[in-house]
Short mmCIF file of C-alpha atoms and ligand atoms in Angstrom, two decimals:
data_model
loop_
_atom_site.label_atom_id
_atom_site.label_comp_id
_atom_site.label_asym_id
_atom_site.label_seq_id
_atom_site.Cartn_x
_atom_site.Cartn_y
_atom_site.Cartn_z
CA UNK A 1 84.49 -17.25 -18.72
CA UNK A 2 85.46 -14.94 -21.48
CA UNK A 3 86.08 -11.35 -20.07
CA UNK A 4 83.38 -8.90 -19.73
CA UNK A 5 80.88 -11.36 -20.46
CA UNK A 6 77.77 -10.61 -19.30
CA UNK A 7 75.70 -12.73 -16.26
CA UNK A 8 71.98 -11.32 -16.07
CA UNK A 9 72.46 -9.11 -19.98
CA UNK A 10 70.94 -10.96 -22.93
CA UNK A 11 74.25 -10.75 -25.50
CA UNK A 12 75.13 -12.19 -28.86
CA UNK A 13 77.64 -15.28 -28.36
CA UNK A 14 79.59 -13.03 -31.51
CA UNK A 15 79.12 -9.76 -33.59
CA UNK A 16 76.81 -7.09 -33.35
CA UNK A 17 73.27 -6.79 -31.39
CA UNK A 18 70.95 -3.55 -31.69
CA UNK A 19 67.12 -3.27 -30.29
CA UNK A 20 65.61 -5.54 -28.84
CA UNK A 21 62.67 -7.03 -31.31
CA UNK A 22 59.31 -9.67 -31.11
CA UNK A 23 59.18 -9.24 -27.02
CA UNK A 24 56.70 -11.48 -26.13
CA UNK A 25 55.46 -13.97 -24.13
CA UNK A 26 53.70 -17.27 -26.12
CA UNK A 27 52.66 -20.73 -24.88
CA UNK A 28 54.25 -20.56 -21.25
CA UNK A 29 57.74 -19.12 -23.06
CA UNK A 30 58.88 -15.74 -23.17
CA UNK A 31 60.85 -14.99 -26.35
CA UNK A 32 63.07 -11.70 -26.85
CA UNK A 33 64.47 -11.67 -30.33
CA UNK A 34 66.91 -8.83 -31.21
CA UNK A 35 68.65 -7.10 -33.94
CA UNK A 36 71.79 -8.53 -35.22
CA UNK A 37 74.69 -8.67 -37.54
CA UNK A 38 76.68 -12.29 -36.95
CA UNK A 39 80.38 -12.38 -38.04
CA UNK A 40 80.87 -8.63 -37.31
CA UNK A 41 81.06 -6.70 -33.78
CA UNK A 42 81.57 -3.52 -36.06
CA UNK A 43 77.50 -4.42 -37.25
CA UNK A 44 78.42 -4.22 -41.05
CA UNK A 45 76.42 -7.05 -41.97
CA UNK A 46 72.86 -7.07 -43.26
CA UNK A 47 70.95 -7.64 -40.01
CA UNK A 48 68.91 -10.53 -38.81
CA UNK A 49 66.96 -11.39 -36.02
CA UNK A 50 68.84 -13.12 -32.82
CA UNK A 51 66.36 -14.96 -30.85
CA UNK A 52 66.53 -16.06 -27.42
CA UNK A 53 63.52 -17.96 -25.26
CA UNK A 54 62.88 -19.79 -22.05
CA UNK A 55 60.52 -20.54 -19.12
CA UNK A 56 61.80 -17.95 -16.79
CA UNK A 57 63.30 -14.13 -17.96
CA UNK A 58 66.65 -15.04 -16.33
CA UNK A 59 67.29 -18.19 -17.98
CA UNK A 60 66.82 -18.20 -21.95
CA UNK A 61 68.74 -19.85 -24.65
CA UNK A 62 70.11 -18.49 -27.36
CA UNK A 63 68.54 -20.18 -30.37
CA UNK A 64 70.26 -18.91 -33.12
CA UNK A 65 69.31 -17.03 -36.02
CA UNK A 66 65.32 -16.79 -36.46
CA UNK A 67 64.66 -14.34 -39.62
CA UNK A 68 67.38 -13.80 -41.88
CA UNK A 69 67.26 -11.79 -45.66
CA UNK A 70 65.79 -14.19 -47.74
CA UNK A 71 63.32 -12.40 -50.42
CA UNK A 72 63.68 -9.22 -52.19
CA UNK A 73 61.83 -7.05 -49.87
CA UNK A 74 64.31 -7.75 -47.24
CA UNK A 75 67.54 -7.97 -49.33
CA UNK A 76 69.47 -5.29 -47.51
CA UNK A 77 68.40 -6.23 -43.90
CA UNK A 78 65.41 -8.10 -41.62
CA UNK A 79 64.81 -4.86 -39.31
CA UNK A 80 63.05 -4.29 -36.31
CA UNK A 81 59.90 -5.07 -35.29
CA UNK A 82 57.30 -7.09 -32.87
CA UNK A 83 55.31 -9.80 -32.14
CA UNK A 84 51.69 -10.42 -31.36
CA UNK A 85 49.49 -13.50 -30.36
CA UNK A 86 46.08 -14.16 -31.85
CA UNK A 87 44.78 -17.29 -31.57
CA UNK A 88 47.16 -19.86 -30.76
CA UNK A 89 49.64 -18.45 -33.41
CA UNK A 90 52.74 -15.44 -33.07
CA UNK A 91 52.48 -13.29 -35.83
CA UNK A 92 55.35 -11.52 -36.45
CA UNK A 93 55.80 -7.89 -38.07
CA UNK A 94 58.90 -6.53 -39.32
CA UNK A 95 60.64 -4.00 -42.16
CA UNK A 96 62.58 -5.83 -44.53
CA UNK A 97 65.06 -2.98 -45.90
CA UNK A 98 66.63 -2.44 -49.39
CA UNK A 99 68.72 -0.30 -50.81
CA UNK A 100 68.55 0.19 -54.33
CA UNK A 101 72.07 0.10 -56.35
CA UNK A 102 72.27 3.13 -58.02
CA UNK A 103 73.36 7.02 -57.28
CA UNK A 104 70.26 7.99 -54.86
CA UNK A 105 70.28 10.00 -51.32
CA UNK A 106 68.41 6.75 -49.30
CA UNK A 107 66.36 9.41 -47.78
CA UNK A 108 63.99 10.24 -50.55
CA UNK A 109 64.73 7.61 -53.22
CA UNK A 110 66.68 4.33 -53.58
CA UNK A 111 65.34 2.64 -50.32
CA UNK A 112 62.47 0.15 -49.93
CA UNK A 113 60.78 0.33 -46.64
CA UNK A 114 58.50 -2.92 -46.76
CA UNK A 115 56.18 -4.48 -43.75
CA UNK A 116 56.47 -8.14 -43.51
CA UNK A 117 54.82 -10.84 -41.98
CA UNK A 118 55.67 -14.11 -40.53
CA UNK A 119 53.49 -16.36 -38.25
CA UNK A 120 54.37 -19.51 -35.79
CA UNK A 121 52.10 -21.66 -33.71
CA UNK A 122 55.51 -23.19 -31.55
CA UNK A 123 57.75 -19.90 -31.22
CA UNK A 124 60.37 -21.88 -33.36
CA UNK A 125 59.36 -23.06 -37.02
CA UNK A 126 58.00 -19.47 -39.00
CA UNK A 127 55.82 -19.72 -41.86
CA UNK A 128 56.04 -18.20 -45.00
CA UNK A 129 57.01 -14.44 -45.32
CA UNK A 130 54.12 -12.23 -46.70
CA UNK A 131 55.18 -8.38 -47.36
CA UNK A 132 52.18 -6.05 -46.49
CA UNK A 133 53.15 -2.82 -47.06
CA UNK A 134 55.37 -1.30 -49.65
CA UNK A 135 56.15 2.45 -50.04
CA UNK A 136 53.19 3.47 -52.20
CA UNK A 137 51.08 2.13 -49.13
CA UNK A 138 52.58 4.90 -47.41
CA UNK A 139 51.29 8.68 -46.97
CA UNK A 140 52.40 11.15 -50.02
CA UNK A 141 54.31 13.51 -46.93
CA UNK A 142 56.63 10.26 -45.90
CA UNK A 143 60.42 10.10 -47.40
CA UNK A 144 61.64 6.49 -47.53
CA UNK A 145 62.32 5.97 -43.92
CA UNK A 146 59.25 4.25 -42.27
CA UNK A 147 60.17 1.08 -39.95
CA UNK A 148 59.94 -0.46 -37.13
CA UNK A 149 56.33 -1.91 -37.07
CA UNK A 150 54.74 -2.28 -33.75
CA UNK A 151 51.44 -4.21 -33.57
CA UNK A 152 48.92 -4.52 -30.64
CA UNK A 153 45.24 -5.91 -30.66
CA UNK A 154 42.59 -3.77 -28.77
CA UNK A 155 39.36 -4.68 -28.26
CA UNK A 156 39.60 -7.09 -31.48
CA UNK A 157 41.19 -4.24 -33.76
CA UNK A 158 45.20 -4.91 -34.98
CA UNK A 159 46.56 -1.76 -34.80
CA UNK A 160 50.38 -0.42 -35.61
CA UNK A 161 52.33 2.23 -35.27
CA UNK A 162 55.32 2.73 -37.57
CA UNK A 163 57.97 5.16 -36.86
CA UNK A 164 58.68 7.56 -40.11
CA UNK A 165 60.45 10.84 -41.34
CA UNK A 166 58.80 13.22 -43.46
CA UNK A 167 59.89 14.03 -46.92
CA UNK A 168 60.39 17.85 -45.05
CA UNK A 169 62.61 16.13 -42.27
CA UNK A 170 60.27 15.70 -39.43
CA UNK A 171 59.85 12.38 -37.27
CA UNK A 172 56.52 11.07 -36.68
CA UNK A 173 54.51 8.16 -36.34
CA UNK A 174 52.04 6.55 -38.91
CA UNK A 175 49.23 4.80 -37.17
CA UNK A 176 46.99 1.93 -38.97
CA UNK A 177 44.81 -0.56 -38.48
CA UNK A 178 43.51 -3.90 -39.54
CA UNK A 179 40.61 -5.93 -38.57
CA UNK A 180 42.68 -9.27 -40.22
CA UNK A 181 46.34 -8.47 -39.10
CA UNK A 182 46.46 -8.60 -42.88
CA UNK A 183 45.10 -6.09 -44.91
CA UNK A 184 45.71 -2.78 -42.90
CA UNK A 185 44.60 0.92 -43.65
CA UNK A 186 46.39 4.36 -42.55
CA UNK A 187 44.44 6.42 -39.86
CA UNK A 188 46.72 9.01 -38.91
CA UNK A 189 50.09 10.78 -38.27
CA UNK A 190 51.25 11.59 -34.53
CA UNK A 191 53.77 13.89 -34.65
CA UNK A 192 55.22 17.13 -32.35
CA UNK A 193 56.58 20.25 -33.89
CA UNK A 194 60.66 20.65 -33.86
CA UNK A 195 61.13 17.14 -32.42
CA UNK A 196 64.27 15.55 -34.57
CA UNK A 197 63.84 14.72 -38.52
CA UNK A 198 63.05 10.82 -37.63
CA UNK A 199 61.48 9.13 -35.14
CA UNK A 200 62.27 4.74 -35.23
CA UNK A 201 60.83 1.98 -32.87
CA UNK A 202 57.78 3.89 -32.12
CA UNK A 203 55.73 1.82 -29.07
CA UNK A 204 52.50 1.97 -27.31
CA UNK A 205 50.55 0.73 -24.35
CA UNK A 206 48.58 1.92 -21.89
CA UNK A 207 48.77 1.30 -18.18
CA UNK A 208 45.90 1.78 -16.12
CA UNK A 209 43.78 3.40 -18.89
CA UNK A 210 46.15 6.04 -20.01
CA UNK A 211 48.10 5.68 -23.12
CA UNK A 212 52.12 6.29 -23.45
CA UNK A 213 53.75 6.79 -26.72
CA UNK A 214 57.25 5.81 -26.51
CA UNK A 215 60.02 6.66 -29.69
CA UNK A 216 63.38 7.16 -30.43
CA UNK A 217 63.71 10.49 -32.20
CA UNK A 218 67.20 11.27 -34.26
CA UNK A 219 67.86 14.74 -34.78
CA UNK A 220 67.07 16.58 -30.93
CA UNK A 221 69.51 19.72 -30.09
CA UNK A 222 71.92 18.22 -27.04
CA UNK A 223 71.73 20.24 -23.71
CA UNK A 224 74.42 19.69 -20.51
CA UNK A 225 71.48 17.49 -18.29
CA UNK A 226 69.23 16.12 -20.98
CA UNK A 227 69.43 14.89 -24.55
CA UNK A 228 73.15 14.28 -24.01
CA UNK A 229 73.59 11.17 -26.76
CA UNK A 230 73.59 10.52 -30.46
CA UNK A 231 70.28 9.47 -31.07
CA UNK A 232 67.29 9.34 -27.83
CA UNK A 233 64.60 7.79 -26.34
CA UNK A 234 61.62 8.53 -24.10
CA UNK A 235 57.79 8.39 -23.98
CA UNK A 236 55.41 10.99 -24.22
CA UNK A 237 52.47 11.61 -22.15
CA UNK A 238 49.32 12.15 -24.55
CA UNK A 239 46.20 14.20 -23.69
CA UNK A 240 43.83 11.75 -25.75
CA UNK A 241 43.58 8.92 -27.42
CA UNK A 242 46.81 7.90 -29.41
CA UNK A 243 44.65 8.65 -32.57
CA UNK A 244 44.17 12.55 -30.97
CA UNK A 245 48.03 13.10 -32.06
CA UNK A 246 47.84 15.21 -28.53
CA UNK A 247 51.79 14.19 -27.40
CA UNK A 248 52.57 15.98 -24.14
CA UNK A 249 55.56 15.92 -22.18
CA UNK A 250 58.97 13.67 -23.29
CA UNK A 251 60.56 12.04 -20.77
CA UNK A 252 63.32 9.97 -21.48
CA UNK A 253 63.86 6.71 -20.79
CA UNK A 254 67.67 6.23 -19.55
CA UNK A 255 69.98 9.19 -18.65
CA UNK A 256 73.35 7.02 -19.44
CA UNK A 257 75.37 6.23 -22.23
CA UNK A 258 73.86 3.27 -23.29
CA UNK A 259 70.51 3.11 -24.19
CA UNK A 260 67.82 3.44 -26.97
CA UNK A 261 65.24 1.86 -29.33
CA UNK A 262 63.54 -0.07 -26.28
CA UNK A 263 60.44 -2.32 -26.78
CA UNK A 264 57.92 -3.52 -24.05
CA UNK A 265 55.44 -6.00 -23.70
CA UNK A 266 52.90 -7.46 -21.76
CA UNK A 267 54.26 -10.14 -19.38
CA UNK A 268 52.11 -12.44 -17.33
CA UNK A 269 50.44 -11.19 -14.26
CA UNK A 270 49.61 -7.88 -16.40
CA UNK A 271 53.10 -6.14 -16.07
CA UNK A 272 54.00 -4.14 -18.55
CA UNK A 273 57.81 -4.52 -19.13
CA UNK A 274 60.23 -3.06 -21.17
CA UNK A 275 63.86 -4.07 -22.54
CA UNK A 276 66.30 -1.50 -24.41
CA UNK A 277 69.09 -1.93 -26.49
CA UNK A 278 72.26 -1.44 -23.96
CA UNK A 279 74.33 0.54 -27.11
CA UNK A 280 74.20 3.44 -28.81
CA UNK A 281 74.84 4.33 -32.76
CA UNK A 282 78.37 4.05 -34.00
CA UNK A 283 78.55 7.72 -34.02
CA UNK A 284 78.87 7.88 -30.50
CA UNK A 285 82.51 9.32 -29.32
CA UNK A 286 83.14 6.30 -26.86
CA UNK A 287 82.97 2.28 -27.80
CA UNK A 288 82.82 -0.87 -26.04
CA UNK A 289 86.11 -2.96 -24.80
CA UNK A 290 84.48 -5.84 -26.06
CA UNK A 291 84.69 -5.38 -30.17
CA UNK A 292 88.03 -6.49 -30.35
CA UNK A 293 87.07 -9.84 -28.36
CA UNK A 294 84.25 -10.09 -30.85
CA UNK A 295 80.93 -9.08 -30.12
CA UNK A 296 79.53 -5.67 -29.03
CA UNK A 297 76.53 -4.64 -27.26
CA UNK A 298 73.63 -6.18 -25.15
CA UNK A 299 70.43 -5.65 -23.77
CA UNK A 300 69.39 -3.75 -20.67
CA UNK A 301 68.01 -5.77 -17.98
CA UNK A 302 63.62 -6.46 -18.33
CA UNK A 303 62.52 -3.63 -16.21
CA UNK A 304 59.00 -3.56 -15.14
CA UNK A 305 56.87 -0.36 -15.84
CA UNK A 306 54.54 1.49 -13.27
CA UNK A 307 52.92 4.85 -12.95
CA UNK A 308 54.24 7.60 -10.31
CA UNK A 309 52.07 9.81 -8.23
CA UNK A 310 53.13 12.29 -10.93
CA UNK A 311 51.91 10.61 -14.08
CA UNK A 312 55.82 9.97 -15.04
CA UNK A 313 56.36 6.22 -16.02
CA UNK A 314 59.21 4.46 -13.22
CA UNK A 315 61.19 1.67 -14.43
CA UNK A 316 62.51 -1.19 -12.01
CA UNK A 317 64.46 -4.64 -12.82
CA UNK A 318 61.66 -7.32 -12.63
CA UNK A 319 61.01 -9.02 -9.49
CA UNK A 320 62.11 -12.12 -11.04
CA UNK A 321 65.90 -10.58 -10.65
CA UNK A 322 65.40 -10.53 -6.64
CA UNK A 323 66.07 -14.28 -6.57
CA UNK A 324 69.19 -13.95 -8.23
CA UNK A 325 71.07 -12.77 -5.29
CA UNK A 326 71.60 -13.30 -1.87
CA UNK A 327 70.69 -11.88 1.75
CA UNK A 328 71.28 -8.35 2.06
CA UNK A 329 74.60 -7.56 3.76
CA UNK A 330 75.03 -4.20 5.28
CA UNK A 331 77.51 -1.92 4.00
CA UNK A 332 79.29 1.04 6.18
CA UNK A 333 79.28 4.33 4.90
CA UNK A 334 83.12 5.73 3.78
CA UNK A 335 84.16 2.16 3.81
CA UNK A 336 86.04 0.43 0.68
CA UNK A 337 84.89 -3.17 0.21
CA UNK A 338 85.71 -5.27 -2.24
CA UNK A 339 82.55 -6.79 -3.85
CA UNK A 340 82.34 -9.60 -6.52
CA UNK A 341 80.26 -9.17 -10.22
CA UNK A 342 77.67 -9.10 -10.34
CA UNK A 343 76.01 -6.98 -7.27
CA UNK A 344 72.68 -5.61 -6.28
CA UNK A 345 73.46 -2.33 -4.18
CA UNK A 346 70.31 -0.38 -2.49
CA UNK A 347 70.39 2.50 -0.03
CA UNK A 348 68.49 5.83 1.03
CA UNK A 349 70.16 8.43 0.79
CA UNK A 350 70.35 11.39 2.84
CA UNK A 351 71.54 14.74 1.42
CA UNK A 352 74.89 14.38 -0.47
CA UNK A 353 75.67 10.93 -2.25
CA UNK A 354 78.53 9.49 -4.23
CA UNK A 355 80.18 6.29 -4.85
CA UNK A 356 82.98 5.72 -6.17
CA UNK A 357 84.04 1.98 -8.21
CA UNK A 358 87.76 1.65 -8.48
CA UNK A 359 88.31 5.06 -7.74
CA UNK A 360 87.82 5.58 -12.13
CA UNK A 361 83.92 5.90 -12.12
CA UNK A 362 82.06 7.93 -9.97
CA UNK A 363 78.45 8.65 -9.38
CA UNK A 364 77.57 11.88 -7.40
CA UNK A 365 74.37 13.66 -6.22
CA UNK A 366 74.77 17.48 -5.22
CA UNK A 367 71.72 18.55 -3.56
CA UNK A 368 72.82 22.34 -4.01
CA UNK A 369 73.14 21.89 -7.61
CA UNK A 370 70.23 19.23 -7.90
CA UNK A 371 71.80 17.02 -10.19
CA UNK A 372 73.07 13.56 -9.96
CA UNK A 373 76.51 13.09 -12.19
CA UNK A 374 78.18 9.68 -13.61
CA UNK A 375 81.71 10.82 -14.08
CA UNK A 376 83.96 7.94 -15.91
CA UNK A 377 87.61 9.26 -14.47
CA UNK A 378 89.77 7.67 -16.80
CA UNK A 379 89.58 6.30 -20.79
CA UNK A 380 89.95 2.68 -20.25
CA UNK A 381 87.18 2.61 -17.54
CA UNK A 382 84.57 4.09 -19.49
CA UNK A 383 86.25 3.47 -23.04
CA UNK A 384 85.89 7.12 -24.01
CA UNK A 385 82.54 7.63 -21.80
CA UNK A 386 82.93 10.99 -19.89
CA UNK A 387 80.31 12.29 -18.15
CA UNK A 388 76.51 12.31 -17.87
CA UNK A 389 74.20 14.10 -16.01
CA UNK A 390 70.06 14.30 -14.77
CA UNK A 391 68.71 16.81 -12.72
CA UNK A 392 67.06 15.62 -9.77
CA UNK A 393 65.00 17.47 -7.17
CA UNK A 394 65.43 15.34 -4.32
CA UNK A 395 67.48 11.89 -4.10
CA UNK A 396 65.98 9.37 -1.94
CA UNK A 397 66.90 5.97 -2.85
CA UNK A 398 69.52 4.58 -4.92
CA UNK A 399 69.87 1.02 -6.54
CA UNK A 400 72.21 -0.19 -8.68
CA UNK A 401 72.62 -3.58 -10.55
CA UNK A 402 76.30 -4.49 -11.89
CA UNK A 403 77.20 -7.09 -14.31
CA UNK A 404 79.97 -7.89 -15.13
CA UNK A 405 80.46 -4.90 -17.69
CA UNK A 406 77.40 -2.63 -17.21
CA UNK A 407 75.85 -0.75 -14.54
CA UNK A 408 71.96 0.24 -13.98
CA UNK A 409 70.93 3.00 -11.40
CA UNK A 410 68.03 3.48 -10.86
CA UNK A 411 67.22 6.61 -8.69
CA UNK A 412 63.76 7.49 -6.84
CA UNK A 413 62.02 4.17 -7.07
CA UNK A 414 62.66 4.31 -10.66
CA UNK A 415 61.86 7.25 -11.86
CA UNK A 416 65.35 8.46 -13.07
CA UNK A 417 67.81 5.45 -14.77
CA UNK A 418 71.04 5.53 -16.00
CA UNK A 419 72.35 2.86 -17.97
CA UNK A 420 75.63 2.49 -18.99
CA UNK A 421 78.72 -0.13 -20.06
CA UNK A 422 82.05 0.09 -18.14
CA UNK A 423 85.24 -2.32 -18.22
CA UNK A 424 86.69 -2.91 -14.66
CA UNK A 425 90.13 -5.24 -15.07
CA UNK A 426 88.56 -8.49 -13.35
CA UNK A 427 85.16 -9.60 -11.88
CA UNK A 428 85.12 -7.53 -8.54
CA UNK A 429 85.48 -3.95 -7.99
CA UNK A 430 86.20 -1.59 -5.05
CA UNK A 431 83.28 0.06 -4.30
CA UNK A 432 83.47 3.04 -1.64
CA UNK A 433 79.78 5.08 -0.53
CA UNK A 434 79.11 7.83 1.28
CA UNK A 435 76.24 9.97 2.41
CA UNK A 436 74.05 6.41 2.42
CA UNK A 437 71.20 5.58 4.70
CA UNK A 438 71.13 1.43 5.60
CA UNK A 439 73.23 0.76 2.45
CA UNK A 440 72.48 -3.09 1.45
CA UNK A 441 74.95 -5.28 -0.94
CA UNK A 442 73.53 -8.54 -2.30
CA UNK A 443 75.94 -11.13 -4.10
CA UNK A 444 74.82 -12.69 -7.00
CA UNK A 445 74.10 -16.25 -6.02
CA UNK A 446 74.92 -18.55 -9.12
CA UNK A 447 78.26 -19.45 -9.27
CA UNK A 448 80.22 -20.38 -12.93
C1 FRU B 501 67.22 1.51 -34.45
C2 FRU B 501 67.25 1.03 -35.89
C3 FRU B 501 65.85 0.73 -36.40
C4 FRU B 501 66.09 -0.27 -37.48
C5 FRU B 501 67.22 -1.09 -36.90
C6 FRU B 501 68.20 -1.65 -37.88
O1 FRU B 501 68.41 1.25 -33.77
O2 FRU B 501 67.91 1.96 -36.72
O3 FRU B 501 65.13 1.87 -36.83
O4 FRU B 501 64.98 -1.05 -37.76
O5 FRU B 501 67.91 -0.22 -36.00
O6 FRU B 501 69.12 -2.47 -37.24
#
């Protein structure tokens, strides 16, 4: 076992992995593909998609490279996108990216920004590639960055959202729709005033009749409890229909280090789940101790996602991950235990909470100040991560899910998640809790 390799995280075997890309589930196999650059951890070359499938969420293959630049449209990169089933057959959506050679900005000239299409009736053998928008098929007020198409069929409509910047530095999202999946026609621009200069992997879905429009805007001012990476991600609330261009609130997604661009997807038995990209841009001030072993990055664990009493969206790990571990063991509060990688913790908590891994990362809830802290205490740990923080009225229940180089905590039932990588020097750490209610450790039950 190679260190820091991952247990229940979806990760390339080498180089680079982004967002997560074609979630889906087709002919009794769920397939997550995902952005990637093979022969480089550092993600400098052109990207292709990374595929990955199986019967069960917690135990898919990697299957190797499934779309990789082929044609012209897609010489510079096969970007992100989704997939979709109609009739027996996946039909797959992406931007194929190109960069013209020559002495242009790649904002407003010199890049290509070109929907493609590829289709499969067994998940494995693709078709022929068949580009169905180009630039000109975009509105007048777009610069050249428009990506990431998302397709959904409603009520026998195709319909996609794109995510796009304005030639005026704005992010928004193009809507369109198609009554072939083939020949598509612009509706309308959703946007929100001062909200970044780009908005990529736009998403949406509704959940008990009321739609969520999820993006990743580039360009939001930072603030000490919210906002607090590069480049973000959360949903917004919307008034009407996603055609009404009413967003509301923005809540984001994941208050940690490492998360963006996330996709979801309708699994069986209706759930609506969602899977981010456990990374963050280059720009970021911290890294990952795993680029110099050769590969970076992985994806965050399938979460499932419901609706609060408040209208805000909660995330959980599936159910599916419940089987992974064992019987719940009790843990005493102010006690140091020793506890194996991976680990499914769970407590309530009662007034002020902290735990502590190692004694170099801790995570802390001050009710007076109403915020919950992750605070990495030393370089190595975190690997330049420092500190993150949420405000949070009341905490009442804590879980947290470690792999073997990444933690998820998930705070409230799931309405508040952090997600973040850290780098502990073996495959157990020393975890010490107090102000816990009926703390519970599970073990992870497959052994190597
Ligand atoms: C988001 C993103 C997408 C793009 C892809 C390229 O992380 O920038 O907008 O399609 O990554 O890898």
């Amino acid at each position: 076992m190679e260190k820091f390799r991952q247990k229940l995280h979806i990760e390339p075997p080498e180089g680079w992995l982004n967002d997560p890309n074609g979630l889906s589930f087709f002919k009794d196999e769920y397939h997550v593909f995902f952005q990637y650059s093979p022969g480089s951890p550092e993600g400098r070359t052109p990207r292709c998609w990374g595929h990955c499938k199986g019967r069960e969420l917690f135990s898919m293959s990697y299957e190797g490279i499934a779309v990789s630049p082929e044609i012209p449209e897609e010489r510079n990169g096969v970007y992100s996108g989704s997939a979709v089933e109609n009739g027996g057959i996946l039909h797959i959506f992406y931007t194929g990216n190109v960069k013209e050679k020559g002495d242009f900005n790649y904002v407003t000239n010199g890049r290509g920004a070109n929907v493609i299409r590829i289709s499969t009736a067994d998940g494995v053998h693709f078709g022929e590639k068949q580009v169905l928008l180009r630039n000109p098929d975009y509105p007048d007020f777009c610069s050249c960055h428009v990506r990431d198409p998302k397709v959904w069929i409603e009520n026998g409509v195709w319909k996609m959202v794109l995510g796009a910047r304005t030639a005026d530095d704005h992010g928004c999202v193009l809507v369109y729709t198609s009554g072939d999946g083939e020949n598509w026609s612009y509706v309308t621009c959703v946007s929100k005033p001062d909200f970044g200069y780009m908005w990529e992997c736009p998403d949406y879905f509704s959940i008990g009749g009321k739609g969520y429009l999820s993006v990743s805007p580039q360009g939001l001012p930072h603030f000490d409890t919210k906002f607090q990476n590069v480049f973000q991600s959360g949903y917004f609330t919307l008034s009407g229909t996603l055609e009404d261009n009413a967003p509301e609130e923005f809540y984001e997604w994941d208050m940690g280090f490492d998360f963006y661009a996330p996709q979801t997807f309708e699994a069986p038995g209706g759930r609506r789940v969602l899977i981010g990209w456990m990374g963050m841009d280059n720009q970021a001030d911290y890294g990952n101790a795993t680029t110099a072993l050769g590969w970076q990055h992985c994806l965050t664990l399938p979460r499932e996602i419901t609706v609060l009493e408040n209208g805000r969206l909660a995330q959980n790990p599936v159910a599916e991950l419940n089987g992974l571990f064992g019987e719940k063991k009790s843990l005493s509060d102010g006690e140091t235990s020793e506890v194996k990688l991976p680990f499914d913790f769970s407590t309530r908590a009662d007034g002020k909470f902290t735990a502590e891994l190692d004694g170099r990362l801790r995570l802390e809830y001050v009710p007076s100040e109403k915020i919950f802290r992750l605070v990495f205490a030393d370089e190595l740990y975190g690997c330049g991560r420092t500190e993150r923080k949420a405000v949070i009225g009341k905490l009442e229940d804590i879980r947290i899910i470690a792999d073997m180089s990444s933690l998820e905590i998930y705070l409230n039932g799931g309405e508040t998640v952090f997600g973040t990588r850290f780098y502990p020097d073996g495959e157990s750490v020393r975890l010490t809790v107090s102000g816990s209610v009926s703390a519970a450790l599970r073990n992870f039950l497959k052994e190597d």
